[in-house]
Coordinates of C-alpha atoms in Angstrom, one line a residue:
M1408 CA 12.1 17.1 28.4
V1409 CA 8.4 17.0 29.2
L1410 CA 6.2 18.8 26.7
P1411 CA 3.9 21.5 28.2
G1412 CA 0.5 20.1 28.9
F1413 CA 1.7 16.5 28.5
R1414 CA -0.7 15.1 31.1
I1415 CA -3.7 16.8 29.6
T1416 CA -2.9 15.9 26.0
L1417 CA -2.0 12.3 26.9
G1418 CA -5.3 12.0 28.9
F1419 CA -7.3 13.4 26.0
T1420 CA -5.5 11.1 23.5
L1421 CA -6.2 8.0 25.6
T1422 CA -9.8 9.0 26.2
Y1423 CA -10.4 9.8 22.5
T1424 CA -8.8 6.5 21.5
A1425 CA -10.8 4.5 23.9
L1426 CA -14.1 6.1 22.8
I1427 CA -13.4 5.8 19.1
V1428 CA -11.4 2.6 18.8
L1429 CA -11.2 0.5 21.9
I1430 CA -14.9 0.5 23.1
P1431 CA -16.3 -0.4 19.6
L1432 CA -13.8 -3.2 19.3
S1433 CA -14.5 -4.5 22.8
L1434 CA -18.2 -4.6 21.9
L1435 CA -17.2 -6.7 18.9
V1436 CA -15.5 -9.2 21.2
W1437 CA -18.5 -9.1 23.6
H1438 CA -21.0 -10.0 20.9
A1439 CA -18.7 -12.8 19.6
S1440 CA -18.5 -14.2 23.2
H1441 CA -22.2 -15.1 23.0
L1442 CA -21.1 -18.1 20.9
T1443 CA -19.6 -21.2 22.5
A1444 CA -16.1 -22.2 21.6
A1445 CA -17.5 -25.0 19.3
D1446 CA -19.9 -22.7 17.6
F1447 CA -17.3 -20.0 17.2
F1448 CA -14.8 -22.3 15.4
K1449 CA -17.6 -23.8 13.4
T1450 CA -18.6 -20.4 12.2
V1451 CA -15.1 -19.1 11.4
G1452 CA -14.0 -22.4 9.9
N1453 CA -17.0 -22.7 7.6
P1454 CA -15.6 -23.4 4.0
Q1455 CA -17.5 -20.4 2.6
V1456 CA -16.0 -18.1 5.3
V1457 CA -12.5 -19.5 4.7
A1458 CA -12.9 -18.9 1.0
S1459 CA -13.9 -15.3 1.6
Y1460 CA -10.8 -14.8 3.8
K1461 CA -8.5 -16.2 1.2
L1462 CA -10.0 -14.0 -1.6
T1463 CA -10.0 -10.8 0.6
F1464 CA -6.4 -11.1 1.8
T1465 CA -5.0 -12.4 -1.4
A1466 CA -6.6 -9.7 -3.6
S1467 CA -5.8 -7.0 -1.0
F1468 CA -2.1 -8.0 -0.9
L1469 CA -1.7 -8.2 -4.7
A1470 CA -3.6 -4.9 -5.2
A1471 CA -1.4 -3.2 -2.6
L1472 CA 1.7 -4.6 -4.1
T1473 CA 0.6 -3.4 -7.6
N1474 CA -0.1 0.0 -6.2
A1475 CA 3.3 0.1 -4.5
V1476 CA 5.0 -0.4 -7.9
F1477 CA 3.0 1.8 -10.1
G1478 CA 2.3 4.3 -7.4
F1479 CA 6.0 4.8 -6.9
I1480 CA 6.4 5.4 -10.7
A1481 CA 3.5 7.9 -10.7
A1482 CA 4.7 9.8 -7.6
W1483 CA 8.2 10.0 -9.1
A1484 CA 6.9 11.3 -12.4
L1485 CA 4.7 13.9 -10.7
V1486 CA 7.5 15.3 -8.5
R1487 CA 10.6 15.0 -10.7
Y1488 CA 9.2 16.0 -14.2
R1489 CA 7.3 18.9 -15.6
F1490 CA 5.0 18.1 -18.5
P1491 CA 1.7 19.4 -19.9
G1492 CA -1.3 18.4 -17.9
R1493 CA 0.8 17.4 -14.8
K1494 CA -1.5 19.3 -12.4
I1495 CA -4.6 17.8 -14.0
L1496 CA -3.1 14.3 -13.6
D1497 CA -2.1 15.1 -10.1
S1498 CA -5.8 16.0 -9.3
I1499 CA -7.1 12.8 -11.0
I1500 CA -5.1 10.7 -8.6
D1501 CA -7.4 11.9 -5.8
I1502 CA -10.6 10.8 -7.5
P1503 CA -10.9 7.5 -5.6
F1504 CA -10.8 9.6 -2.4
A1505 CA -13.5 12.0 -3.5
I1506 CA -16.2 9.8 -5.2
P1507 CA -18.5 7.5 -3.2
T1508 CA -17.4 3.9 -3.3
A1509 CA -20.7 2.8 -4.8
V1510 CA -20.1 5.2 -7.7
S1511 CA -16.7 3.7 -8.4
G1512 CA -18.1 0.2 -8.2
I1513 CA -20.8 0.9 -10.7
A1514 CA -18.3 2.7 -13.0
L1515 CA -15.8 -0.2 -12.8
T1516 CA -18.6 -2.8 -13.4
T1517 CA -19.8 -0.9 -16.5
I1518 CA -16.4 -0.6 -18.1
C1519 CA -15.2 -4.1 -17.1
A1520 CA -18.3 -6.1 -18.1
D1521 CA -18.2 -8.1 -21.3
S1522 CA -20.2 -5.3 -23.0
G1523 CA -17.9 -2.6 -21.6
W1524 CA -14.9 -1.0 -23.3
V1525 CA -12.2 -2.7 -21.2
G1526 CA -14.2 -5.9 -20.7
G1527 CA -14.9 -6.2 -24.4
L1528 CA -11.2 -5.9 -25.3
A1529 CA -10.3 -8.4 -22.6
K1530 CA -12.9 -10.8 -23.9
A1531 CA -11.7 -10.5 -27.6
Y1532 CA -8.0 -10.8 -26.9
G1533 CA -8.6 -13.6 -24.4
I1534 CA -10.4 -15.6 -27.0
K1535 CA -7.4 -15.0 -29.4
L1536 CA -5.0 -16.1 -26.7
V1537 CA -6.9 -19.4 -26.2
E1538 CA -7.1 -20.0 -29.9
F1539 CA -3.3 -19.3 -30.2
A1540 CA -2.6 -21.7 -27.4
E1541 CA -4.7 -24.4 -28.9
R1542 CA -3.2 -23.9 -32.3
Y1543 CA 0.4 -24.3 -31.1
R1544 CA -0.5 -26.7 -28.2
L1545 CA 0.7 -24.4 -25.5
D1546 CA -0.2 -25.3 -21.9
F1547 CA 1.0 -22.0 -20.2
F1548 CA -2.2 -20.3 -21.4
D1549 CA -4.4 -22.7 -19.3
V1550 CA -5.5 -19.9 -16.9
P1551 CA -8.8 -20.3 -15.0
L1552 CA -9.9 -16.8 -16.1
L1553 CA -9.4 -17.6 -19.8
D1554 CA -12.2 -19.3 -21.7
K1555 CA -12.7 -20.2 -25.3
V1556 CA -16.1 -18.6 -25.4
D1557 CA -15.9 -15.8 -22.8
G1558 CA -12.2 -14.9 -23.3
L1559 CA -10.7 -13.1 -20.4
R1560 CA -13.4 -12.1 -17.9
I1561 CA -12.9 -9.2 -15.5
A1562 CA -16.3 -8.4 -14.0
Y1563 CA -17.8 -11.1 -11.6
T1564 CA -14.4 -12.8 -11.2
P1565 CA -11.6 -12.5 -8.6
L1566 CA -9.8 -10.4 -11.2
G1567 CA -12.6 -7.8 -10.9
V1568 CA -12.1 -7.7 -7.1
Y1569 CA -8.4 -7.1 -7.6
T1570 CA -9.2 -4.4 -10.2
A1571 CA -11.5 -2.5 -7.7
L1572 CA -8.9 -2.7 -4.9
V1573 CA -6.2 -1.4 -7.1
F1574 CA -8.4 1.5 -8.1
I1575 CA -9.2 2.6 -4.5
G1576 CA -5.7 2.0 -3.1
L1577 CA -3.5 4.0 -5.6
P1578 CA -3.9 7.4 -4.0
F1579 CA -2.6 6.1 -0.6
V1580 CA 0.7 5.1 -2.1
V1581 CA 1.1 8.2 -4.3
R1582 CA 0.2 10.7 -1.6
T1583 CA 2.5 9.1 0.9
L1584 CA 5.5 9.0 -1.5
Q1585 CA 5.2 12.5 -2.9
P1586 CA 6.4 14.4 0.2
A1587 CA 9.3 12.0 0.7
I1588 CA 10.4 12.4 -2.9
T1589 CA 10.0 16.2 -2.7
D1590 CA 12.0 16.5 0.5
F1591 CA 14.9 14.3 -0.7
D1592 CA 18.1 16.4 -0.7
K1593 CA 19.3 16.6 -4.3
E1594 CA 22.8 17.5 -3.1
I1595 CA 23.2 13.9 -2.1
E1596 CA 22.5 12.9 -5.7
E1597 CA 25.1 15.4 -6.9
A1598 CA 27.6 14.1 -4.5
A1599 CA 27.0 10.5 -5.7
H1600 CA 27.4 11.7 -9.4
S1601 CA 30.7 13.5 -8.5
L1602 CA 32.0 10.3 -7.0
G1603 CA 31.4 8.4 -10.2
A1604 CA 28.0 6.7 -9.6
N1605 CA 25.8 6.5 -12.7
R1606 CA 22.1 7.3 -12.6
F1607 CA 21.0 3.8 -11.9
Q1608 CA 23.5 3.3 -9.0
T1609 CA 22.5 6.7 -7.6
F1610 CA 18.8 5.7 -7.6
W1611 CA 19.1 2.2 -6.4
R1612 CA 21.8 2.7 -3.7
I1613 CA 21.1 6.3 -2.6
I1614 CA 17.6 7.5 -3.4
F1615 CA 15.5 4.3 -3.1
P1616 CA 16.7 3.2 0.4
S1617 CA 15.6 6.6 1.8
L1618 CA 12.2 6.2 0.2
V1619 CA 11.5 2.7 1.4
P1620 CA 9.9 3.7 4.7
A1621 CA 7.4 6.0 2.8
L1622 CA 6.8 3.2 0.3
V1623 CA 6.1 0.7 3.0
T1624 CA 3.7 3.1 4.7
G1625 CA 1.8 3.6 1.4
F1626 CA 1.7 -0.2 1.0
V1627 CA 0.3 -0.6 4.5
L1628 CA -2.4 2.1 4.0
A1629 CA -3.4 0.6 0.6
F1630 CA -3.5 -2.9 2.1
A1631 CA -5.5 -1.8 5.1
R1632 CA -8.0 0.1 2.9
A1633 CA -8.4 -2.9 0.6
L1634 CA -9.1 -5.3 3.5
G1635 CA -12.1 -3.2 4.6
E1636 CA -13.4 -2.2 1.2
Y1637 CA -17.0 -2.9 0.5
G1638 CA -18.9 -0.5 -1.8
S1639 CA -16.6 -0.5 -4.8
V1640 CA -16.2 -4.3 -4.7
I1641 CA -19.7 -5.8 -4.3
F1642 CA -20.8 -4.5 -7.7
I1643 CA -18.0 -5.9 -9.8
A1644 CA -17.5 -9.0 -7.7
G1645 CA -21.0 -10.4 -8.2
N1646 CA -20.7 -12.0 -4.7
I1647 CA -20.6 -15.6 -5.9
P1648 CA -20.0 -17.9 -2.9
F1649 CA -16.6 -19.7 -3.0
E1650 CA -15.6 -17.5 -6.0
T1651 CA -16.0 -13.8 -5.6
E1652 CA -17.6 -13.3 -2.2
I1653 CA -15.5 -11.0 0.0
T1654 CA -15.5 -11.1 3.8
S1655 CA -17.2 -7.7 4.1
Q1656 CA -20.2 -8.9 2.1
L1657 CA -20.4 -12.1 4.1
I1658 CA -20.5 -10.1 7.3
Y1659 CA -23.2 -7.8 5.9
T1660 CA -25.3 -10.9 4.9
Q1661 CA -25.1 -12.2 8.5
L1662 CA -26.2 -8.8 9.8
E1663 CA -29.2 -8.7 7.4
E1664 CA -30.2 -12.1 8.8
L1665 CA -29.9 -10.6 12.4
N1666 CA -27.2 -13.1 13.2
Y1667 CA -25.1 -10.8 15.2
P1668 CA -22.9 -13.4 17.0
K1669 CA -21.8 -15.1 13.8
A1670 CA -21.2 -11.7 12.0
T1671 CA -19.1 -10.5 14.9
A1672 CA -17.2 -13.8 15.1
I1673 CA -16.2 -13.5 11.4
A1674 CA -15.4 -9.8 11.9
L1675 CA -13.2 -10.7 15.0
V1676 CA -11.1 -13.2 13.0
M1677 CA -10.7 -10.5 10.3
L1678 CA -9.7 -8.0 13.0
V1679 CA -7.1 -10.3 14.5
A1680 CA -5.6 -11.2 11.1
S1681 CA -5.6 -7.6 10.0
F1682 CA -3.9 -6.5 13.2
T1683 CA -1.3 -9.2 12.8
C1684 CA -0.5 -8.2 9.2
M1685 CA -0.4 -4.5 10.1
F1686 CA 1.9 -5.2 13.1
A1687 CA 4.3 -7.3 11.0
I1688 CA 4.4 -4.7 8.2
N1689 CA 5.0 -1.9 10.7
M1690 CA 7.9 -3.8 12.2
I1691 CA 9.3 -4.1 8.7
Q1692 CA 8.8 -0.4 8.2
W1693 CA 10.5 0.3 11.5
Y1694 CA 13.5 -1.8 10.5
S1695 CA 13.6 -0.2 7.0
A1696 CA 13.6 3.3 8.5
R1697 CA 16.3 2.3 11.0
Y1698 CA 18.4 0.7 8.2
S1699 CA 18.1 3.7 5.9
K1700 CA 19.3 6.0 8.7

């Protein structure tokens, strides 16, 4: 059955998509084409650029994975339980949506620096961990972020980048899962209980599979947001080349130097890699939704 106004709505959709998405991206490719093939691969294969790609994708993936776990727990608690302050906590989840990213970056840097509340505790307990490891000659505490003098450092380290990406990505997972948990038919749970399933079996074999598509969607949204994040990361990262410099900052540096071809070349690789990751994850989501049905 053809929907009324299908041709008009389809034409409007394609035009709007072309103006907002396809044309800007094609200009990105056009600017990058000003480089020769040798210059293009030299630019995107620069060790500093490759290091920024590794940090950006690794931190984004780990942050999205963390948000998928704890976001699921938070969404479940907000939907299934009633407790004092639930509505206030539900509103707090949206804070990363509302505040400017620069504000969140400054706040995270202040609290995670060595003189901050969280940073100070991490430093103190990190020093104790190193002393404990040295006393008992334990090698599993030999972590790059741990130091005998500085303890566990958060700000101006890759851990700070990860922390900022977790902060900005949590609402995407929670808000995606909440409607799915709310709409889940409780009669199915009751039927499972009546057939002898315990609470864990009911959750793991009945409830969780039906929520996997929403969970994967939240993971994808958090991952995509983390890949393109800039404002909240640059303050806490410190932008140290080969250590805490993210790709967005590297692109911005090239633009400040009016080196548009190199900036667009780096951005083009980021675009292709991001699209590949999104396509693969969406295929997994499609398979999960089909399997759950």
